[in-house]
PDB file of C-alpha atoms and ligand atoms in Angstrom:
ATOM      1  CA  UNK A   1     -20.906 -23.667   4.060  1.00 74.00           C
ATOM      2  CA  UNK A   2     -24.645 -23.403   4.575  1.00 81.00           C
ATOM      3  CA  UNK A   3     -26.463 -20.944   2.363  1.00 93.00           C
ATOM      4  CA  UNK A   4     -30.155 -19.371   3.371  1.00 96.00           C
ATOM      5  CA  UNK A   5     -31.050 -15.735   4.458  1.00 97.00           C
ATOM      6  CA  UNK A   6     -29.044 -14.165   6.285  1.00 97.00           C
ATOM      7  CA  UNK A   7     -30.434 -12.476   9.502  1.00 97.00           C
ATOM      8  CA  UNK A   8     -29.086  -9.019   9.685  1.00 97.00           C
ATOM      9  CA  UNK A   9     -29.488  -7.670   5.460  1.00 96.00           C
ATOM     10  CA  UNK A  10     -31.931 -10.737   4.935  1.00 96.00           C
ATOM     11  CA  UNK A  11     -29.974 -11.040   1.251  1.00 96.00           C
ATOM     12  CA  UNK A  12     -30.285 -15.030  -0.277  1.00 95.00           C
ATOM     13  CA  UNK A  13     -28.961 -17.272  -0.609  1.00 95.00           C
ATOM     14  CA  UNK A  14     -25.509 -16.039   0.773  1.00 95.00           C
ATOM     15  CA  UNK A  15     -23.175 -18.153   2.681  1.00 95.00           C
ATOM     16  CA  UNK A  16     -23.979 -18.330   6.218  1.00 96.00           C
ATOM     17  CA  UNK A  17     -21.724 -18.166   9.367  1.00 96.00           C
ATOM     18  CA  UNK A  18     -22.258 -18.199  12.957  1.00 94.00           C
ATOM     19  CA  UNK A  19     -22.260 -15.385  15.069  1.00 94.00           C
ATOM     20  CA  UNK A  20     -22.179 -15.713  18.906  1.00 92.00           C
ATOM     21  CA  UNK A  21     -24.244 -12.699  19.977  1.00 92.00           C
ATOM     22  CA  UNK A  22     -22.691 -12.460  23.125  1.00 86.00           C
ATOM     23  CA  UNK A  23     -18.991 -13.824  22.390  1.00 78.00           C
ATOM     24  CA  UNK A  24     -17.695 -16.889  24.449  1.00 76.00           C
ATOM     25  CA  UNK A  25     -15.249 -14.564  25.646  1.00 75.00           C
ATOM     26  CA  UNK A  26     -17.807 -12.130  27.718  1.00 76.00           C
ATOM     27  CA  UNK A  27     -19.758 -15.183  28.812  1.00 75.00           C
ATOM     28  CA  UNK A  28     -22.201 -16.081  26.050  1.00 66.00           C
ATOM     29  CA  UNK A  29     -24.487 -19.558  25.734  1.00 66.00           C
ATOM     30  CA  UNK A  30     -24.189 -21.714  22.911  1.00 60.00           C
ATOM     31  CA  UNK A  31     -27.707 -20.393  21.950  1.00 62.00           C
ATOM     32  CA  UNK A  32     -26.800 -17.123  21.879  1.00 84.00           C
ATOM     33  CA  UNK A  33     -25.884 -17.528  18.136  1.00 92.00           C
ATOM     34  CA  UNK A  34     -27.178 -15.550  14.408  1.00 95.00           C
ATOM     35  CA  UNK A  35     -26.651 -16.920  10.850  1.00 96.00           C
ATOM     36  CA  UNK A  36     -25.260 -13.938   9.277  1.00 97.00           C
ATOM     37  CA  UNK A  37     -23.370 -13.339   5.867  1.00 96.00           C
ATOM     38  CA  UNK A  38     -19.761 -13.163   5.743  1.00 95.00           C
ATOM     39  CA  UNK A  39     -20.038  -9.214   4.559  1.00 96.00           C
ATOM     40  CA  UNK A  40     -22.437  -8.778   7.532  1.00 97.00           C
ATOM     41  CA  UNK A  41     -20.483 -10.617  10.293  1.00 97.00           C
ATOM     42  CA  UNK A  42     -16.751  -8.882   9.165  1.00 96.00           C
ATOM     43  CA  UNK A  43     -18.424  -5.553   9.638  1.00 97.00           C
ATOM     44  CA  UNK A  44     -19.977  -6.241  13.070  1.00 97.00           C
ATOM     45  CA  UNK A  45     -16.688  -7.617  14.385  1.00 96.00           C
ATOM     46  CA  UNK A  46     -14.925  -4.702  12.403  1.00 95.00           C
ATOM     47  CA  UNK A  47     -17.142  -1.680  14.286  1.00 96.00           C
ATOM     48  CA  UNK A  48     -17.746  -3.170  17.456  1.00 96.00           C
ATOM     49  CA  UNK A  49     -15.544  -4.977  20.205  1.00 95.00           C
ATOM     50  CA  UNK A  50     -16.366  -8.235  21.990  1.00 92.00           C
ATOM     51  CA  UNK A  51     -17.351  -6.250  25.457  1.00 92.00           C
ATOM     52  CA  UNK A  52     -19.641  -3.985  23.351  1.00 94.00           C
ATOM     53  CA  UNK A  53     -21.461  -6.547  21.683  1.00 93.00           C
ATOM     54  CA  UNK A  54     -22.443  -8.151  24.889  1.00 91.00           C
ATOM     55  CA  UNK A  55     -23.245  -4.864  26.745  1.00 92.00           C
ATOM     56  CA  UNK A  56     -24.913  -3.335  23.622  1.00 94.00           C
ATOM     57  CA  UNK A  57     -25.853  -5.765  20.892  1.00 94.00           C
ATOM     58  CA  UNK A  58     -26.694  -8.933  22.381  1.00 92.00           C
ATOM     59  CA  UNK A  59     -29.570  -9.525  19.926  1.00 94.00           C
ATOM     60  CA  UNK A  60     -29.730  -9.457  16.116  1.00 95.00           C
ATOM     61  CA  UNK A  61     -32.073  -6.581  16.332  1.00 96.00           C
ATOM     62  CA  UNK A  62     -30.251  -4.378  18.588  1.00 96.00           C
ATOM     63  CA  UNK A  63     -27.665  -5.191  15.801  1.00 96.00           C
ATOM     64  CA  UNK A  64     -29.842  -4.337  12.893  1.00 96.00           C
ATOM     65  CA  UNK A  65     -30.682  -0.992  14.591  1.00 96.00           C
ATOM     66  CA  UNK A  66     -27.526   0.112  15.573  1.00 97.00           C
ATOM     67  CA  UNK A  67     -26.825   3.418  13.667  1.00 96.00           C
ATOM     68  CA  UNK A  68     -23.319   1.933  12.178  1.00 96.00           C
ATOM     69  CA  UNK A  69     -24.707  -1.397  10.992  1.00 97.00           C
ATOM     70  CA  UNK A  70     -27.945   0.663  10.115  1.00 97.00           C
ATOM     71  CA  UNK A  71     -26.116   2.345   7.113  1.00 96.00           C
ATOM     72  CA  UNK A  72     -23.921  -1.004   6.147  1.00 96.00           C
ATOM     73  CA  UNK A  73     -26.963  -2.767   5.766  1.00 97.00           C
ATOM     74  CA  UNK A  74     -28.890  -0.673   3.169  1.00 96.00           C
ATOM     75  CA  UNK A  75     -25.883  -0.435   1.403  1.00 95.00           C
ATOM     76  CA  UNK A  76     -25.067  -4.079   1.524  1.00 96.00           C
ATOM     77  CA  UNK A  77     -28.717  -4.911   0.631  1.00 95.00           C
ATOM     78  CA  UNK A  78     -28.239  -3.125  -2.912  1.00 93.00           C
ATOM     79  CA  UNK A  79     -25.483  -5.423  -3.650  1.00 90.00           C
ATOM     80  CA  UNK A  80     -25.477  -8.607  -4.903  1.00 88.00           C
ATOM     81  CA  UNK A  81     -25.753 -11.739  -2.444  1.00 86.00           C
ATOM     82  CA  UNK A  82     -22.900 -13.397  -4.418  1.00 81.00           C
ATOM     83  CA  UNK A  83     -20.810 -10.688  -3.994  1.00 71.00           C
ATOM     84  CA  UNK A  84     -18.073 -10.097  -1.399  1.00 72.00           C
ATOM     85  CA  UNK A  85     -17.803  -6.420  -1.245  1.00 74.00           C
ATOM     86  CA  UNK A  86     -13.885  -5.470  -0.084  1.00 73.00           C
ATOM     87  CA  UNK A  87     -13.897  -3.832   3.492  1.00 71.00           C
ATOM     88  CA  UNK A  88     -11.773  -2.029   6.044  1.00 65.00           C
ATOM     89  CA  UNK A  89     -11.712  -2.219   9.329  1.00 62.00           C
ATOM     90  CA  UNK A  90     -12.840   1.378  11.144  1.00 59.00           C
ATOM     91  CA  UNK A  91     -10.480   3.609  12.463  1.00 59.00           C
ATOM     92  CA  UNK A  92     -11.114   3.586  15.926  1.00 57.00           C
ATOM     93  CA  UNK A  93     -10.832  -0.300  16.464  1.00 57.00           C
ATOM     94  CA  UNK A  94      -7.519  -0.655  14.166  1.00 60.00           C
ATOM     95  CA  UNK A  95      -6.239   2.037  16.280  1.00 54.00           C
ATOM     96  CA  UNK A  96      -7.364   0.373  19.317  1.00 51.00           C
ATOM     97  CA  UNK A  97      -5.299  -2.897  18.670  1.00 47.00           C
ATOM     98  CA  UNK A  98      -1.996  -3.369  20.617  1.00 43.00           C
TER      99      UNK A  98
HETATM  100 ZN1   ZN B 101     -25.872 -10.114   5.732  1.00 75.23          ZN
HETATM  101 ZN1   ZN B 102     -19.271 -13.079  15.220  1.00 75.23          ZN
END
């Protein structure tokens, strides 16, 4: 795995993964992509759905300034970027799934 800064709580070096801004599923490019850290990218897929990302967060900084992710990442900036902090999914999507 690639390790740099990631883009949404700018911690380093962390692992990096790919995140498709607007997922393939709702019709996003190839370009339309993010390096993000694992913590980071769980917790954006954990809040938000696929159709919500690509009505409401098709950019990292409409991600970075959306109140959920707001909080996540101040909290995830105090810990350290070799730690994997343990997380559960929200609520409303687990209740969501069929
Ligand atoms: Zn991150
Ligand atoms: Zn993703």
């Amino acid at each position: 795995m690639e390790k740099g800064v990631c883009e949404l709580c700018k911690r380093q070096p962390v692992d990096l993964t790919i995140h498709h801004l607007i997922p393939k599923e709702e019709g996003g490019r190839f370009s339309d992509t993010a390096q993000i850290c694992i913590p980071c990218h769980k917790q954006v897929h954990f809040l938000y759905t696929n159709a919500e990302l690509a009505t409401l967060y098709p950019t990292v900084d409409s991600l970075k300034h959306a109140p959920e992710m707001k909080k996540f990442i101040s909290w995830l900036r105090k810990q350290p970027a070799t730690s994997l902090p343990r997380m559960k999914k929200s609520n409303r999507l687990k209740r969501r799934r069929k």
